[in-house]
Amino acid sequence: MNELILTVPDDSRPGYLRIAEALRSAIQQGMVKPGERLPSTRVLAAELGVHRHTMSAAMDELVAEGWLDAGERRAHRVAEVLPSEFFKPKGRAKSSPFDRGIKWRFARDARECFCGPERYEDYRYVFQSGLPDLRLFPYDEFRTCMAETLRVSATATAGYGDPAGHPVFMERLQEYLRRMRALTDRRIIVTHGAQEAIFLVAQLLIGAGQKVAVETPGYPAAWDAFRAAGGDIVPVKVDQDGMDPEALEAAIAEQRIHLIYLTPHHQYPTTVTLPAARRLRIYELACRHQIPILEDDYDHEFHFRSQPIAPMASTDPCGLVIYISTLSKVMFPSMRIGFLAVPEALYHPLASLRTIITRQNSTLVQDAVARWMDGGGFERHLRRMRRV
């Protein structure tokens, strides 16, 4: 049994009775469970500053009442079946302001969310989206990077850091995005996966009753983030080429749209790629009506028939595209490394908002990923995943 903190009443009763009450209260409050072993009388007496005989008398009292079990030469344990008086108070209890539990009033609707099975290994075939084949990840190689981080720079990375991310990791990520996605002149903010990035943007840009145009079918988790900010969802139809620009234009004509949410590289869930002509048409609409575009490029690295089209954020003369992506899809979901690549004007507001919500990601993990990138392991892993 670990340390047990007891609150002993301060009154005129004998000490052993007051200690017995403190132990009884601890059992009633669930601090110790039925069948659990208590610390020895010697240990408890020392913690409370009383004579061991006083502690033994308190234990004997609770054994007599049925709260504790004791045997010859063994520690006291909480009784497996507690006294019936604990569950059935005698007589009619006086009314108390503490008799009624609180009735919660939610500021926003609570929704059930399907997050997949608890144990993926229980299923022969897993169709959960965003889940790479976890057998293919080079765990030993990445473990070496983690060990090097702990050995070389643990002191520098163990404390609080920049809420936007670990500078070394952000530098490596910016270099990777420049080479592989043609993204330049963007500020990076590291997040707990793409979902937190969506949530941050929603909290910053969407107010009560404001409209967000989304693809339908689309990504429900993003819709929940917009609704959590008070926004209203405006569905825009998707066809064999992704979001229909004519349908989007009609939605803009009907009501004021405050944000457009797109998954242009692989539309979720159809996976079709938005053609260049449609991208340009949607961008022109957004620019003309001054509507930001939230581009969710959740699995840019996975492509099979051709090289991926550069993100919309790579050609953004109006500076209205907010780009989000994640490394969790190519590493493993619990890595929880997503990121925002944003225009300069949004960097400080989003970084400040993030300090309120989660402060920062694990700097240790970011440093290890940066080392993995430096050694070429990250891109070797991507090539291997694509071949498989």
mmCIF file of C-alpha atoms in Angstrom:
data_model
loop_
_atom_site.group_PDB
_atom_site.id
_atom_site.type_symbol
_atom_site.label_atom_id
_atom_site.label_comp_id
_atom_site.label_asym_id
_atom_site.label_seq_id
_atom_site.Cartn_x
_atom_site.Cartn_y
_atom_site.Cartn_z
ATOM 1 C CA MET A 1 0.000 0.000 0.000
ATOM 2 C CA ASN A 2 1.319 3.469 -0.883
ATOM 3 C CA GLU A 3 1.080 6.522 1.348
ATOM 4 C CA LEU A 4 -2.405 7.244 2.690
ATOM 5 C CA ILE A 5 -3.320 10.825 3.586
ATOM 6 C CA LEU A 6 -5.776 10.999 6.495
ATOM 7 C CA THR A 7 -7.655 14.025 7.821
ATOM 8 C CA VAL A 8 -8.140 13.488 11.564
ATOM 9 C CA PRO A 9 -10.953 15.513 13.230
ATOM 10 C CA ASP A 10 -9.864 17.924 15.938
ATOM 11 C CA ASP A 11 -12.292 17.479 18.831
ATOM 12 C CA SER A 12 -12.444 16.227 22.420
ATOM 13 C CA ARG A 13 -12.923 12.516 21.651
ATOM 14 C CA PRO A 14 -10.155 10.004 22.408
ATOM 15 C CA GLY A 15 -7.455 9.955 19.755
ATOM 16 C CA TYR A 16 -8.103 6.393 18.596
ATOM 17 C CA LEU A 17 -11.773 7.217 17.848
ATOM 18 C CA ARG A 18 -10.833 10.296 15.836
ATOM 19 C CA ILE A 19 -8.274 8.286 13.837
ATOM 20 C CA ALA A 20 -10.861 5.541 13.283
ATOM 21 C CA GLU A 21 -13.258 8.137 11.870
ATOM 22 C CA ALA A 22 -10.551 9.445 9.530
ATOM 23 C CA LEU A 23 -9.883 5.923 8.235
ATOM 24 C CA ARG A 24 -13.616 5.253 7.886
ATOM 25 C CA SER A 25 -14.016 8.457 5.852
ATOM 26 C CA ALA A 26 -11.100 7.476 3.611
ATOM 27 C CA ILE A 27 -12.814 4.148 2.854
ATOM 28 C CA GLN A 28 -16.178 5.824 2.229
ATOM 29 C CA GLN A 29 -14.573 8.330 -0.162
ATOM 30 C CA GLY A 30 -12.901 5.554 -2.163
ATOM 31 C CA MET A 31 -9.346 6.513 -1.204
ATOM 32 C CA VAL A 32 -8.845 2.833 -0.389
ATOM 33 C CA LYS A 33 -10.859 0.109 -2.065
ATOM 34 C CA PRO A 34 -12.457 -3.087 -0.696
ATOM 35 C CA GLY A 35 -9.782 -5.753 -0.311
ATOM 36 C CA GLU A 36 -6.913 -3.249 -0.486
ATOM 37 C CA ARG A 37 -4.094 -3.551 2.054
ATOM 38 C CA LEU A 38 -3.499 -0.648 4.432
ATOM 39 C CA PRO A 39 -0.083 0.626 5.535
ATOM 40 C CA SER A 40 1.177 -0.935 8.750
ATOM 41 C CA THR A 41 0.204 0.510 12.125
ATOM 42 C CA ARG A 42 3.854 1.519 12.616
ATOM 43 C CA VAL A 43 3.869 3.515 9.351
ATOM 44 C CA LEU A 44 0.484 5.166 9.972
ATOM 45 C CA ALA A 45 1.410 6.007 13.576
ATOM 46 C CA ALA A 46 4.604 7.694 12.393
ATOM 47 C CA GLU A 47 2.732 9.669 9.718
ATOM 48 C CA LEU A 48 0.115 10.908 12.216
ATOM 49 C CA GLY A 49 2.577 11.472 15.060
ATOM 50 C CA VAL A 50 0.794 9.187 17.554
ATOM 51 C CA HIS A 51 1.794 6.139 19.601
ATOM 52 C CA ARG A 52 1.572 2.811 17.797
ATOM 53 C CA HIS A 53 -0.846 1.508 20.473
ATOM 54 C CA THR A 54 -3.236 4.373 19.657
ATOM 55 C CA MET A 55 -3.095 3.399 15.971
ATOM 56 C CA SER A 56 -3.706 -0.260 16.824
ATOM 57 C CA ALA A 57 -6.737 0.685 18.926
ATOM 58 C CA ALA A 58 -8.189 2.647 15.978
ATOM 59 C CA MET A 59 -7.664 -0.359 13.685
ATOM 60 C CA ASP A 60 -9.288 -2.697 16.211
ATOM 61 C CA GLU A 61 -12.290 -0.380 16.385
ATOM 62 C CA LEU A 62 -12.796 -0.569 12.598
ATOM 63 C CA VAL A 63 -12.323 -4.343 12.615
ATOM 64 C CA ALA A 64 -15.079 -4.578 15.226
ATOM 65 C CA GLU A 65 -17.344 -2.366 13.087
ATOM 66 C CA GLY A 66 -16.694 -4.487 9.990
ATOM 67 C CA TRP A 67 -14.740 -1.918 7.964
ATOM 68 C CA LEU A 68 -11.420 -3.778 8.181
ATOM 69 C CA ASP A 69 -10.300 -7.389 8.143
ATOM 70 C CA ALA A 70 -7.290 -8.451 10.199
ATOM 71 C CA GLY A 71 -5.529 -11.758 10.598
ATOM 72 C CA GLU A 72 -2.699 -13.121 12.670
ATOM 73 C CA ARG A 73 0.658 -11.661 11.532
ATOM 74 C CA ARG A 74 -0.726 -9.966 8.420
ATOM 75 C CA ALA A 75 -1.636 -6.418 7.442
ATOM 76 C CA HIS A 76 -5.098 -4.967 7.842
ATOM 77 C CA ARG A 77 -7.191 -4.898 4.688
ATOM 78 C CA VAL A 78 -10.395 -3.082 3.836
ATOM 79 C CA ALA A 79 -13.332 -5.488 4.127
ATOM 80 C CA GLU A 80 -14.510 -6.960 0.827
ATOM 81 C CA VAL A 81 -18.134 -6.280 1.886
ATOM 82 C CA LEU A 82 -18.535 -2.964 3.667
ATOM 83 C CA PRO A 83 -21.046 -2.438 6.494
ATOM 84 C CA SER A 84 -24.637 -2.017 5.331
ATOM 85 C CA GLU A 85 -24.866 1.253 7.257
ATOM 86 C CA PHE A 86 -22.644 2.837 4.610
ATOM 87 C CA PHE A 87 -25.239 2.196 1.918
ATOM 88 C CA LYS A 88 -28.434 2.519 4.007
ATOM 89 C CA PRO A 89 -28.359 5.469 6.398
ATOM 90 C CA LYS A 90 -30.452 4.921 9.512
ATOM 91 C CA GLY A 91 -33.498 7.069 10.008
ATOM 92 C CA ARG A 92 -34.509 10.047 7.917
ATOM 93 C CA ALA A 93 -31.596 12.233 7.011
ATOM 94 C CA LYS A 94 -31.911 15.952 7.394
ATOM 95 C CA SER A 95 -32.103 17.927 4.169
ATOM 96 C CA SER A 96 -28.801 19.421 3.125
ATOM 97 C CA PRO A 97 -27.730 21.794 0.337
ATOM 98 C CA PHE A 98 -25.314 19.035 -0.675
ATOM 99 C CA ASP A 99 -28.045 16.442 -1.272
ATOM 100 C CA ARG A 100 -28.702 17.572 -4.838
ATOM 101 C CA GLY A 101 -26.177 16.979 -7.589
ATOM 102 C CA ILE A 102 -25.481 19.771 -10.040
ATOM 103 C CA LYS A 103 -27.529 19.928 -13.222
ATOM 104 C CA TRP A 104 -25.043 20.697 -15.969
ATOM 105 C CA ARG A 105 -25.936 23.315 -18.569
ATOM 106 C CA PHE A 106 -23.854 23.019 -21.716
ATOM 107 C CA ALA A 107 -23.020 26.130 -23.718
ATOM 108 C CA ARG A 108 -22.712 23.978 -26.825
ATOM 109 C CA ASP A 109 -24.317 20.735 -27.944
ATOM 110 C CA ALA A 110 -22.470 17.572 -26.987
ATOM 111 C CA ARG A 111 -22.212 15.148 -29.880
ATOM 112 C CA GLU A 112 -21.261 11.525 -30.033
ATOM 113 C CA CYS A 113 -18.164 10.986 -32.131
ATOM 114 C CA PHE A 114 -17.074 7.755 -33.747
ATOM 115 C CA CYS A 115 -13.371 7.431 -33.089
ATOM 116 C CA GLY A 116 -12.836 3.869 -34.258
ATOM 117 C CA PRO A 117 -12.353 0.663 -32.300
ATOM 118 C CA GLU A 118 -10.358 0.712 -29.107
ATOM 119 C CA ARG A 119 -8.131 -2.137 -30.271
ATOM 120 C CA TYR A 120 -7.336 -2.208 -33.974
ATOM 121 C CA GLU A 121 -5.542 -5.536 -33.554
ATOM 122 C CA ASP A 122 -8.872 -7.182 -32.719
ATOM 123 C CA TYR A 123 -9.913 -6.791 -36.360
ATOM 124 C CA ARG A 124 -8.565 -8.703 -39.324
ATOM 125 C CA TYR A 125 -9.186 -5.799 -41.725
ATOM 126 C CA VAL A 126 -9.154 -2.185 -40.537
ATOM 127 C CA PHE A 127 -10.897 0.465 -42.642
ATOM 128 C CA GLN A 128 -10.397 3.338 -40.223
ATOM 129 C CA SER A 129 -9.331 6.383 -42.242
ATOM 130 C CA GLY A 130 -5.976 7.998 -41.616
ATOM 131 C CA LEU A 131 -4.386 4.851 -40.190
ATOM 132 C CA PRO A 132 -1.124 3.780 -41.872
ATOM 133 C CA ASP A 133 0.170 0.226 -41.641
ATOM 134 C CA LEU A 134 1.797 0.458 -38.211
ATOM 135 C CA ARG A 135 3.906 -2.642 -38.915
ATOM 136 C CA LEU A 136 5.950 -0.676 -41.457
ATOM 137 C CA PHE A 137 7.185 2.091 -39.171
ATOM 138 C CA PRO A 138 10.944 1.881 -38.375
ATOM 139 C CA TYR A 139 10.552 1.949 -34.615
ATOM 140 C CA ASP A 140 14.178 1.001 -33.868
ATOM 141 C CA GLU A 141 15.479 3.786 -36.107
ATOM 142 C CA PHE A 142 13.237 6.384 -34.506
ATOM 143 C CA ARG A 143 14.060 5.080 -31.022
ATOM 144 C CA THR A 144 17.696 5.905 -31.759
ATOM 145 C CA CYS A 145 16.701 9.502 -32.574
ATOM 146 C CA MET A 146 14.725 9.766 -29.333
ATOM 147 C CA ALA A 147 17.672 8.405 -27.352
ATOM 148 C CA GLU A 148 20.010 10.921 -28.990
ATOM 149 C CA THR A 149 17.639 13.768 -28.110
ATOM 150 C CA LEU A 150 17.556 12.650 -24.473
ATOM 151 C CA ARG A 151 21.337 12.252 -24.399
ATOM 152 C CA VAL A 152 22.387 15.422 -26.215
ATOM 153 C CA SER A 153 19.697 18.045 -25.729
ATOM 154 C CA ALA A 154 17.349 16.865 -22.983
ATOM 155 C CA THR A 155 17.956 19.954 -20.829
ATOM 156 C CA ALA A 156 17.277 22.303 -23.736
ATOM 157 C CA THR A 157 14.076 20.515 -24.807
ATOM 158 C CA ALA A 158 12.552 19.420 -21.492
ATOM 159 C CA GLY A 159 11.229 22.809 -20.388
ATOM 160 C CA TYR A 160 8.738 25.259 -21.832
ATOM 161 C CA GLY A 161 9.474 26.467 -25.329
ATOM 162 C CA ASP A 162 7.973 28.416 -28.197
ATOM 163 C CA PRO A 163 4.203 27.648 -28.344
ATOM 164 C CA ALA A 164 4.467 27.610 -32.147
ATOM 165 C CA GLY A 165 6.928 24.713 -32.055
ATOM 166 C CA HIS A 166 10.526 23.651 -31.570
ATOM 167 C CA PRO A 167 12.648 25.983 -33.771
ATOM 168 C CA VAL A 168 14.876 23.189 -35.115
ATOM 169 C CA PHE A 169 11.897 21.052 -36.100
ATOM 170 C CA MET A 170 10.073 23.993 -37.704
ATOM 171 C CA GLU A 171 13.196 24.785 -39.744
ATOM 172 C CA ARG A 172 13.406 21.174 -41.018
ATOM 173 C CA LEU A 173 9.685 21.133 -41.732
ATOM 174 C CA GLN A 174 9.843 24.406 -43.672
ATOM 175 C CA GLU A 175 12.686 23.021 -45.771
ATOM 176 C CA TYR A 176 10.701 19.835 -46.468
ATOM 177 C CA LEU A 177 7.561 21.779 -47.414
ATOM 178 C CA ARG A 178 9.558 24.015 -49.737
ATOM 179 C CA ARG A 179 11.087 21.053 -51.594
ATOM 180 C CA MET A 180 8.115 18.665 -51.627
ATOM 181 C CA ARG A 181 5.046 20.935 -51.630
ATOM 182 C CA ALA A 182 6.318 24.218 -53.101
ATOM 183 C CA LEU A 183 5.290 26.094 -49.944
ATOM 184 C CA THR A 184 7.347 29.216 -49.266
ATOM 185 C CA ASP A 185 6.923 32.387 -47.209
ATOM 186 C CA ARG A 186 4.739 30.614 -44.668
ATOM 187 C CA ARG A 187 4.944 30.656 -40.879
ATOM 188 C CA ILE A 188 4.711 27.277 -39.161
ATOM 189 C CA ILE A 189 2.691 26.452 -36.037
ATOM 190 C CA VAL A 190 2.984 22.884 -34.753
ATOM 191 C CA THR A 191 -0.256 21.372 -33.408
ATOM 192 C CA HIS A 192 -1.565 18.165 -31.852
ATOM 193 C CA GLY A 193 -2.545 16.673 -35.206
ATOM 194 C CA ALA A 194 -4.575 18.351 -37.936
ATOM 195 C CA GLN A 195 -7.701 18.334 -35.767
ATOM 196 C CA GLU A 196 -6.272 20.861 -33.317
ATOM 197 C CA ALA A 197 -5.204 22.998 -36.271
ATOM 198 C CA ILE A 198 -8.794 23.027 -37.572
ATOM 199 C CA PHE A 199 -10.065 23.836 -34.078
ATOM 200 C CA LEU A 200 -7.637 26.756 -33.684
ATOM 201 C CA VAL A 201 -8.641 28.284 -37.014
ATOM 202 C CA ALA A 202 -12.325 27.871 -36.178
ATOM 203 C CA GLN A 203 -11.898 29.542 -32.790
ATOM 204 C CA LEU A 204 -9.992 32.443 -34.342
ATOM 205 C CA LEU A 205 -12.128 33.102 -37.423
ATOM 206 C CA ILE A 206 -15.652 31.786 -36.762
ATOM 207 C CA GLY A 207 -18.198 33.402 -34.469
ATOM 208 C CA ALA A 208 -21.746 32.557 -33.470
ATOM 209 C CA GLY A 209 -23.982 32.020 -36.482
ATOM 210 C CA GLN A 210 -21.261 32.600 -39.062
ATOM 211 C CA LYS A 211 -21.287 30.324 -42.109
ATOM 212 C CA VAL A 212 -18.661 27.806 -43.186
ATOM 213 C CA ALA A 213 -18.917 26.281 -46.672
ATOM 214 C CA VAL A 214 -17.905 22.613 -46.593
ATOM 215 C CA GLU A 215 -17.802 19.722 -49.046
ATOM 216 C CA THR A 216 -20.623 17.231 -48.782
ATOM 217 C CA PRO A 217 -19.950 14.447 -48.286
ATOM 218 C CA GLY A 218 -17.094 15.706 -46.177
ATOM 219 C CA TYR A 219 -15.136 15.422 -42.950
ATOM 220 C CA PRO A 220 -17.492 15.402 -39.919
ATOM 221 C CA ALA A 221 -14.743 16.066 -37.359
ATOM 222 C CA ALA A 222 -13.969 19.386 -39.052
ATOM 223 C CA TRP A 223 -17.661 20.281 -39.091
ATOM 224 C CA ASP A 224 -17.789 19.637 -35.328
ATOM 225 C CA ALA A 225 -14.865 22.033 -34.814
ATOM 226 C CA PHE A 226 -16.713 24.757 -36.736
ATOM 227 C CA ARG A 227 -19.932 24.102 -34.801
ATOM 228 C CA ALA A 228 -17.996 24.178 -31.512
ATOM 229 C CA ALA A 229 -16.964 27.732 -32.416
ATOM 230 C CA GLY A 230 -20.636 28.615 -32.950
ATOM 231 C CA GLY A 231 -20.543 28.383 -36.741
ATOM 232 C CA ASP A 232 -23.200 27.037 -39.101
ATOM 233 C CA ILE A 233 -22.343 24.498 -41.780
ATOM 234 C CA VAL A 234 -23.267 25.276 -45.396
ATOM 235 C CA PRO A 235 -23.016 22.057 -47.455
ATOM 236 C CA VAL A 236 -21.670 22.357 -51.005
ATOM 237 C CA LYS A 237 -22.094 19.342 -53.267
ATOM 238 C CA VAL A 238 -19.196 17.218 -54.473
ATOM 239 C CA ASP A 239 -19.124 15.397 -57.814
ATOM 240 C CA GLN A 240 -16.536 13.215 -59.562
ATOM 241 C CA ASP A 241 -14.072 16.131 -59.586
ATOM 242 C CA GLY A 242 -14.549 17.395 -56.039
ATOM 243 C CA MET A 243 -16.323 20.549 -54.846
ATOM 244 C CA ASP A 244 -18.584 22.067 -57.514
ATOM 245 C CA PRO A 245 -17.610 25.753 -58.025
ATOM 246 C CA GLU A 246 -21.067 26.614 -59.372
ATOM 247 C CA ALA A 247 -22.699 25.244 -56.229
ATOM 248 C CA LEU A 248 -20.232 27.216 -54.124
ATOM 249 C CA GLU A 249 -21.011 30.406 -56.044
ATOM 250 C CA ALA A 250 -24.742 29.840 -55.484
ATOM 251 C CA ALA A 251 -24.137 29.362 -51.736
ATOM 252 C CA ILE A 252 -22.116 32.601 -51.585
ATOM 253 C CA ALA A 253 -24.903 34.453 -53.426
ATOM 254 C CA GLU A 254 -27.523 33.214 -50.929
ATOM 255 C CA GLN A 255 -25.711 34.022 -47.684
ATOM 256 C CA ARG A 256 -22.514 35.492 -46.359
ATOM 257 C CA ILE A 257 -19.819 32.807 -46.152
ATOM 258 C CA HIS A 258 -16.994 33.401 -43.651
ATOM 259 C CA LEU A 259 -14.775 30.395 -44.431
ATOM 260 C CA ILE A 260 -14.402 27.712 -47.109
ATOM 261 C CA TYR A 261 -13.122 24.328 -45.929
ATOM 262 C CA LEU A 262 -11.526 22.177 -48.665
ATOM 263 C CA THR A 263 -9.654 18.882 -48.998
ATOM 264 C CA PRO A 264 -8.413 19.437 -52.574
ATOM 265 C CA HIS A 265 -5.557 16.933 -52.786
ATOM 266 C CA HIS A 266 -7.674 13.951 -51.731
ATOM 267 C CA GLN A 267 -11.267 14.979 -51.117
ATOM 268 C CA TYR A 268 -12.563 13.353 -47.958
ATOM 269 C CA PRO A 269 -14.046 10.744 -48.229
ATOM 270 C CA THR A 270 -14.152 10.233 -52.034
ATOM 271 C CA THR A 271 -10.354 10.819 -52.427
ATOM 272 C CA VAL A 272 -10.772 12.589 -55.810
ATOM 273 C CA THR A 273 -8.282 15.362 -56.621
ATOM 274 C CA LEU A 274 -9.663 18.832 -57.328
ATOM 275 C CA PRO A 275 -8.553 19.774 -60.892
ATOM 276 C CA ALA A 276 -6.469 22.891 -61.481
ATOM 277 C CA ALA A 277 -9.327 24.673 -63.306
ATOM 278 C CA ARG A 278 -11.670 24.192 -60.347
ATOM 279 C CA ARG A 279 -9.017 25.266 -57.881
ATOM 280 C CA LEU A 280 -8.562 28.500 -59.806
ATOM 281 C CA ARG A 281 -12.338 29.097 -60.005
ATOM 282 C CA ILE A 282 -12.812 28.533 -56.262
ATOM 283 C CA TYR A 283 -9.804 30.725 -55.476
ATOM 284 C CA GLU A 284 -11.213 33.535 -57.660
ATOM 285 C CA LEU A 285 -14.553 33.330 -55.828
ATOM 286 C CA ALA A 286 -12.809 33.425 -52.451
ATOM 287 C CA CYS A 287 -10.642 36.384 -53.479
ATOM 288 C CA ARG A 288 -13.556 38.372 -54.925
ATOM 289 C CA HIS A 289 -15.707 37.865 -51.803
ATOM 290 C CA GLN A 290 -12.804 38.058 -49.301
ATOM 291 C CA ILE A 291 -13.395 34.564 -47.908
ATOM 292 C CA PRO A 292 -10.472 32.645 -46.353
ATOM 293 C CA ILE A 293 -9.860 29.075 -47.549
ATOM 294 C CA LEU A 294 -8.851 26.402 -45.049
ATOM 295 C CA GLU A 295 -6.945 23.809 -47.090
ATOM 296 C CA ASP A 296 -6.730 20.447 -45.321
ATOM 297 C CA ASP A 297 -3.968 18.418 -46.992
ATOM 298 C CA TYR A 298 -4.222 15.495 -44.623
ATOM 299 C CA ASP A 299 -2.329 12.851 -46.657
ATOM 300 C CA HIS A 300 -0.210 14.626 -49.240
ATOM 301 C CA GLU A 301 2.530 11.978 -49.150
ATOM 302 C CA PHE A 302 0.329 9.073 -50.248
ATOM 303 C CA HIS A 303 -0.198 9.065 -54.022
ATOM 304 C CA PHE A 304 -0.045 6.224 -56.490
ATOM 305 C CA ARG A 305 -0.833 7.049 -60.135
ATOM 306 C CA SER A 306 1.012 10.361 -60.489
ATOM 307 C CA GLN A 307 2.927 12.982 -58.580
ATOM 308 C CA PRO A 308 0.707 15.090 -56.293
ATOM 309 C CA ILE A 309 -0.562 18.491 -57.395
ATOM 310 C CA ALA A 310 0.995 21.347 -55.424
ATOM 311 C CA PRO A 311 -1.256 22.708 -52.664
ATOM 312 C CA MET A 312 -3.466 25.729 -53.311
ATOM 313 C CA ALA A 313 -1.406 27.512 -50.654
ATOM 314 C CA SER A 314 1.652 27.299 -52.934
ATOM 315 C CA THR A 315 0.059 29.869 -55.289
ATOM 316 C CA ASP A 316 -1.761 32.322 -53.052
ATOM 317 C CA PRO A 317 -1.339 35.915 -54.275
ATOM 318 C CA CYS A 318 -4.203 37.184 -52.080
ATOM 319 C CA GLY A 319 -2.772 35.522 -48.968
ATOM 320 C CA LEU A 320 -6.111 33.945 -48.057
ATOM 321 C CA VAL A 321 -5.230 30.215 -47.885
ATOM 322 C CA ILE A 322 -4.613 28.649 -44.486
ATOM 323 C CA TYR A 323 -2.781 25.366 -44.976
ATOM 324 C CA ILE A 324 -2.975 22.459 -42.534
ATOM 325 C CA SER A 325 -1.454 19.014 -42.664
ATOM 326 C CA THR A 326 -0.113 16.276 -40.406
ATOM 327 C CA LEU A 327 2.722 13.815 -39.986
ATOM 328 C CA SER A 328 0.513 11.436 -37.984
ATOM 329 C CA LYS A 329 -0.765 9.815 -41.190
ATOM 330 C CA VAL A 330 2.709 8.784 -42.323
ATOM 331 C CA MET A 331 4.217 7.990 -38.907
ATOM 332 C CA PHE A 332 1.530 6.779 -36.502
ATOM 333 C CA PRO A 333 -1.651 8.393 -35.124
ATOM 334 C CA SER A 334 -0.466 8.764 -31.527
ATOM 335 C CA MET A 335 2.491 10.861 -32.723
ATOM 336 C CA ARG A 336 0.044 13.811 -32.854
ATOM 337 C CA ILE A 337 2.185 16.139 -34.933
ATOM 338 C CA GLY A 338 0.143 18.345 -37.205
ATOM 339 C CA PHE A 339 0.913 21.843 -38.369
ATOM 340 C CA LEU A 340 -0.409 25.071 -39.795
ATOM 341 C CA ALA A 341 1.430 26.926 -42.568
ATOM 342 C CA VAL A 342 -0.104 30.385 -42.513
ATOM 343 C CA PRO A 343 0.338 33.921 -43.849
ATOM 344 C CA GLU A 344 2.265 36.269 -41.573
ATOM 345 C CA ALA A 345 -0.888 38.115 -40.436
ATOM 346 C CA LEU A 346 -2.298 34.952 -38.812
ATOM 347 C CA TYR A 347 0.847 33.676 -37.135
ATOM 348 C CA HIS A 348 0.806 35.620 -33.864
ATOM 349 C CA PRO A 349 -2.981 35.434 -33.274
ATOM 350 C CA LEU A 350 -2.952 31.653 -33.775
ATOM 351 C CA ALA A 351 0.198 31.130 -31.686
ATOM 352 C CA SER A 352 -1.286 33.241 -28.877
ATOM 353 C CA LEU A 353 -4.558 31.304 -29.009
ATOM 354 C CA ARG A 354 -2.632 28.052 -28.814
ATOM 355 C CA THR A 355 -0.981 29.078 -25.540
ATOM 356 C CA ILE A 356 -4.465 29.194 -24.002
ATOM 357 C CA ILE A 357 -5.452 25.730 -25.231
ATOM 358 C CA THR A 358 -2.432 23.401 -25.010
ATOM 359 C CA ARG A 359 0.634 25.662 -24.600
ATOM 360 C CA GLN A 360 2.905 23.537 -26.835
ATOM 361 C CA ASN A 361 3.662 20.116 -28.285
ATOM 362 C CA SER A 362 6.322 17.817 -26.875
ATOM 363 C CA THR A 363 9.619 19.489 -27.707
ATOM 364 C CA LEU A 364 11.438 16.203 -27.131
ATOM 365 C CA VAL A 365 9.410 14.481 -29.841
ATOM 366 C CA GLN A 366 9.838 17.383 -32.269
ATOM 367 C CA ASP A 367 13.594 17.338 -31.736
ATOM 368 C CA ALA A 368 13.698 13.584 -32.383
ATOM 369 C CA VAL A 369 11.683 13.971 -35.609
ATOM 370 C CA ALA A 370 14.058 16.756 -36.713
ATOM 371 C CA ARG A 371 17.002 14.405 -36.160
ATOM 372 C CA TRP A 372 15.184 11.683 -38.090
ATOM 373 C CA MET A 373 14.674 14.120 -40.970
ATOM 374 C CA ASP A 374 18.334 15.183 -40.840
ATOM 375 C CA GLY A 375 19.426 11.575 -41.183
ATOM 376 C CA GLY A 376 17.159 10.952 -44.176
ATOM 377 C CA GLY A 377 15.033 8.428 -42.277
ATOM 378 C CA PHE A 378 11.785 10.334 -42.744
ATOM 379 C CA GLU A 379 11.932 10.386 -46.547
ATOM 380 C CA ARG A 380 13.225 6.804 -46.718
ATOM 381 C CA HIS A 381 10.156 5.778 -44.752
ATOM 382 C CA LEU A 382 7.845 7.653 -47.154
ATOM 383 C CA ARG A 383 9.392 5.984 -50.185
ATOM 384 C CA ARG A 384 9.052 2.568 -48.565
ATOM 385 C CA MET A 385 5.398 3.235 -47.643
ATOM 386 C CA ARG A 386 4.559 4.270 -51.197
ATOM 387 C CA ARG A 387 6.217 1.185 -52.670
ATOM 388 C CA VAL A 388 4.249 -1.079 -50.345
#
